[in-house]
Coordinates of C-alpha atoms in Angstrom, one line a residue:
M1 CA 94.9 95.4 -51.6
D2 CA 94.2 96.4 -55.2
E3 CA 91.4 96.9 -56.4
I4 CA 90.4 93.3 -58.2
I5 CA 91.4 91.5 -54.6
A6 CA 89.0 94.2 -53.1
Q7 CA 86.3 93.5 -55.3
Q8 CA 86.8 89.3 -54.9
T9 CA 86.9 89.9 -51.4
A10 CA 83.4 91.9 -51.6
R11 CA 81.9 89.2 -53.5
K12 CA 82.7 86.8 -51.4
I13 CA 81.4 88.6 -47.9
I14 CA 77.8 89.4 -50.2
K15 CA 78.3 85.9 -50.7
N16 CA 78.6 84.7 -47.3
V17 CA 75.9 87.5 -45.9
F18 CA 73.1 87.0 -48.2
Q19 CA 74.0 83.5 -49.4
I20 CA 73.8 85.0 -53.2
D21 CA 76.6 85.3 -55.9
Y22 CA 75.8 89.4 -56.7
D23 CA 78.1 91.3 -58.6
I24 CA 78.3 94.7 -57.5
S25 CA 81.2 97.4 -58.3
L26 CA 83.7 98.7 -55.5
D27 CA 82.1 101.9 -56.2
E28 CA 78.2 100.9 -55.8
I29 CA 79.1 99.4 -52.6
E30 CA 81.0 102.5 -51.8
Q31 CA 77.8 104.6 -52.4
K32 CA 75.4 102.4 -51.5
F33 CA 76.7 101.2 -47.8
A34 CA 79.8 102.8 -47.0
F35 CA 78.4 106.6 -47.6
D36 CA 78.3 107.7 -43.9
L37 CA 81.5 106.0 -42.2
G38 CA 84.1 109.5 -42.6
L39 CA 86.9 107.4 -44.6
P40 CA 89.6 108.5 -45.9
N41 CA 89.7 110.9 -49.1
Q42 CA 92.5 111.0 -51.2
F43 CA 94.5 114.1 -52.1
R44 CA 98.1 115.2 -53.3
D45 CA 101.4 113.8 -51.8
D46 CA 103.2 117.8 -52.2
T47 CA 106.8 116.3 -52.5
T48 CA 106.0 113.9 -55.3
G49 CA 102.4 114.5 -57.2
E50 CA 101.5 111.0 -56.0
A51 CA 98.1 109.9 -54.3
A52 CA 97.8 110.7 -51.2
W53 CA 95.4 109.2 -48.7
S54 CA 94.3 111.1 -45.3
I55 CA 91.7 110.8 -42.7
V56 CA 92.8 114.7 -42.4
N57 CA 90.6 117.5 -44.3
G58 CA 91.5 121.6 -45.1
A59 CA 95.7 120.5 -44.7
K60 CA 97.5 123.0 -46.7
R61 CA 100.0 120.0 -47.5
Y62 CA 100.2 116.5 -47.5
I63 CA 102.8 113.8 -47.9
T64 CA 103.1 109.9 -47.6
L65 CA 104.4 108.3 -44.6
E66 CA 106.7 106.6 -47.0
N67 CA 108.2 110.0 -48.6
M68 CA 108.4 111.2 -44.9
L69 CA 110.6 108.7 -44.0
K70 CA 111.9 108.7 -46.9
H71 CA 113.5 112.4 -47.0
D72 CA 114.2 111.9 -43.4
E73 CA 116.7 109.1 -44.4
Q74 CA 118.1 111.1 -47.6
T75 CA 118.1 114.8 -45.9
S76 CA 116.7 114.7 -42.7
W77 CA 113.6 117.2 -41.7
M78 CA 116.7 119.1 -39.7
R79 CA 117.2 122.5 -41.2
A80 CA 120.1 125.0 -40.6
K81 CA 119.6 127.5 -37.4
R82 CA 118.3 131.0 -38.6
D83 CA 117.1 134.2 -36.0
F84 CA 113.2 135.0 -36.0
H85 CA 112.0 138.6 -35.4
S86 CA 108.1 138.3 -35.1
I87 CA 106.0 135.2 -34.0
D88 CA 104.9 135.2 -37.9
E89 CA 108.4 134.5 -39.0
I90 CA 108.5 131.5 -37.1
I91 CA 105.2 130.6 -38.3
A92 CA 106.1 131.3 -41.8
A93 CA 109.5 128.6 -41.1
W94 CA 107.2 125.9 -39.3
E95 CA 104.7 126.1 -42.5
E96 CA 107.9 125.4 -44.6
V97 CA 108.4 122.3 -43.4
N98 CA 104.6 121.5 -42.0
Y99 CA 103.0 118.4 -44.4
M100 CA 100.1 116.3 -43.0
T101 CA 101.6 112.9 -43.0
S102 CA 99.0 110.4 -44.6
N103 CA 98.8 106.6 -45.9
R104 CA 99.6 105.5 -42.2
L105 CA 100.2 102.4 -41.9
S106 CA 102.1 100.3 -39.1
D107 CA 103.0 96.7 -39.3
T108 CA 100.1 96.7 -42.2
I109 CA 100.6 94.6 -45.8
N110 CA 98.8 94.6 -48.7
S111 CA 96.6 97.7 -48.0
S112 CA 95.7 100.6 -50.8
K113 CA 93.9 103.8 -50.5
C114 CA 94.5 104.2 -46.2
D115 CA 94.8 106.1 -43.4
T116 CA 96.1 105.0 -39.6
V117 CA 96.2 101.1 -39.8
Y118 CA 98.0 99.3 -37.5
R119 CA 98.5 95.5 -37.6
S120 CA 96.4 94.7 -40.3
E121 CA 96.1 93.2 -43.9
Y122 CA 94.4 93.4 -47.0
I123 CA 92.9 96.6 -45.7
Y124 CA 90.7 98.8 -48.3
Q125 CA 89.6 102.4 -47.7
S126 CA 89.7 102.3 -44.8
T127 CA 90.7 104.1 -41.6
N128 CA 92.0 103.4 -37.3
C129 CA 92.0 99.5 -37.8
F130 CA 93.6 97.6 -35.9
N131 CA 94.7 93.6 -36.1
G132 CA 92.4 92.9 -39.1
K133 CA 92.1 90.8 -42.4
Y134 CA 89.8 91.8 -45.2
F135 CA 88.2 94.9 -44.4
L136 CA 86.6 97.4 -47.2
Y137 CA 85.3 100.7 -46.3
C138 CA 85.8 100.7 -42.4
N139 CA 86.1 103.1 -39.6
T140 CA 87.5 101.9 -36.3
C141 CA 87.1 98.2 -36.2
S142 CA 89.6 95.4 -34.6
D143 CA 90.1 92.1 -34.4
S144 CA 87.7 91.0 -37.3
E145 CA 88.3 89.5 -41.2
Y146 CA 86.0 90.2 -43.9
L147 CA 84.3 93.6 -43.0
I148 CA 82.4 96.1 -45.5
A149 CA 81.6 99.3 -44.6
S150 CA 81.7 99.1 -40.6
R151 CA 82.7 101.1 -38.1
R152 CA 83.5 100.6 -33.9
S153 CA 83.2 97.2 -33.8
A154 CA 85.3 94.0 -32.8
N155 CA 85.9 90.8 -32.9
S156 CA 83.4 89.3 -35.9
N157 CA 83.2 88.6 -39.7
F158 CA 81.2 89.1 -42.8
C159 CA 79.4 91.4 -42.5
I160 CA 78.3 94.7 -43.5
R161 CA 77.2 97.4 -41.9
L162 CA 78.4 96.3 -38.5
D163 CA 77.9 99.3 -36.0
D164 CA 79.0 99.8 -32.3
S165 CA 78.8 95.4 -32.3
I166 CA 80.6 92.5 -31.4
N167 CA 81.0 89.2 -32.0
S168 CA 78.9 88.7 -34.4
S169 CA 79.4 87.0 -38.1
N170 CA 77.2 86.8 -41.1
C171 CA 74.7 89.7 -41.1
F172 CA 73.9 93.0 -42.5
S173 CA 73.2 96.2 -40.6
V174 CA 73.4 94.9 -37.1
N175 CA 74.2 98.6 -34.4
Y176 CA 74.6 98.3 -31.2
S177 CA 74.4 94.4 -30.2
N178 CA 77.1 91.3 -28.8
K179 CA 76.8 87.8 -30.6
I180 CA 74.3 88.4 -33.7
I181 CA 74.5 85.4 -36.8
N182 CA 72.7 85.2 -39.6
S183 CA 70.7 88.2 -39.3
F184 CA 69.7 91.8 -41.0
F185 CA 68.5 95.1 -39.5
I186 CA 69.4 94.5 -35.8
Q187 CA 69.1 97.3 -33.1
D188 CA 70.3 97.1 -29.2
C189 CA 70.5 93.1 -29.3
F190 CA 72.3 90.1 -28.0
D191 CA 72.3 86.5 -28.9
L192 CA 70.1 86.4 -31.8
Q193 CA 70.5 84.0 -35.0
D194 CA 68.4 84.3 -38.3
C195 CA 66.4 87.4 -37.2
M196 CA 65.5 90.7 -39.4
F197 CA 63.9 93.5 -38.0
C198 CA 64.5 93.4 -34.7
S199 CA 65.7 95.5 -31.5
H200 CA 65.7 94.9 -27.7
L201 CA 65.6 91.3 -28.1
S202 CA 67.7 88.4 -26.7
S203 CA 68.4 85.2 -27.3
C204 CA 65.6 84.4 -30.5
R205 CA 65.6 82.6 -34.0
F206 CA 63.4 83.5 -36.5
C207 CA 61.7 86.4 -35.5
I208 CA 61.0 89.4 -37.8
A209 CA 60.4 92.8 -36.4
N210 CA 60.1 91.3 -33.0
M211 CA 57.5 88.4 -34.2
Q212 CA 58.2 84.8 -34.0
F213 CA 57.5 82.5 -36.9
E214 CA 58.4 79.1 -37.6
E215 CA 61.8 78.4 -39.7
A216 CA 59.8 77.2 -43.1
E217 CA 57.9 80.9 -42.6
Y218 CA 61.2 82.9 -42.1
R219 CA 63.5 81.8 -44.7
E220 CA 60.5 81.9 -47.3
I221 CA 60.6 85.8 -46.4
K222 CA 64.3 86.1 -46.0
P223 CA 64.8 86.1 -49.7
Q224 CA 62.7 88.7 -51.0
I225 CA 64.8 91.1 -47.8
V226 CA 67.9 90.3 -49.7
K227 CA 66.4 91.1 -53.1
W228 CA 65.2 94.4 -52.0
I229 CA 68.8 95.4 -49.9
L230 CA 70.1 94.7 -52.5
E231 CA 68.8 96.3 -55.7
S232 CA 66.5 98.6 -53.9

């Protein structure tokens, strides 16, 4: 996924979640929503100098998965035997071939700036994701589509800041919850629709801060919350 498609995807997700068109850059999305997710960082492939993305910080040298495989096919990673006279010599020999493999994508297409992503497509700067489509800035998400800045979540779509949650859609900032729809700022809830700022509730609709509102009242307040989220 290049930055143009990533930007288009972000706008589509934001429109579904907040029901408005809102122009925001990828850098702003990362800073505003994905600041604490432990995403891949950019390093340098020490064999070619090209960009390498890895979830592992502090390695001495990096190599992309593609270049690691290419080297194996062309020249092999095996080397001629040599005599060792100390553990230091063994460690030094290992360091000659020991690169941290980065850009680790398996059965994954149209994805960029990622590390450890499997059976997915259109993934952008994410890690440890499985069976996903159209993820931006996600960590440990699976079996979902159209997520931004989410982690440890599954079976969901069109969500931003989904944490430790499943079976949710069109939501923002949902944590440790299941079956949440069209809701913002939800903590430890089940089966909510059109709710905001609620915790420890189940099977509710049109609630704010664990208080029941009429639908008209709720819909009058919601645009104010959307504006606050996007512009604060």
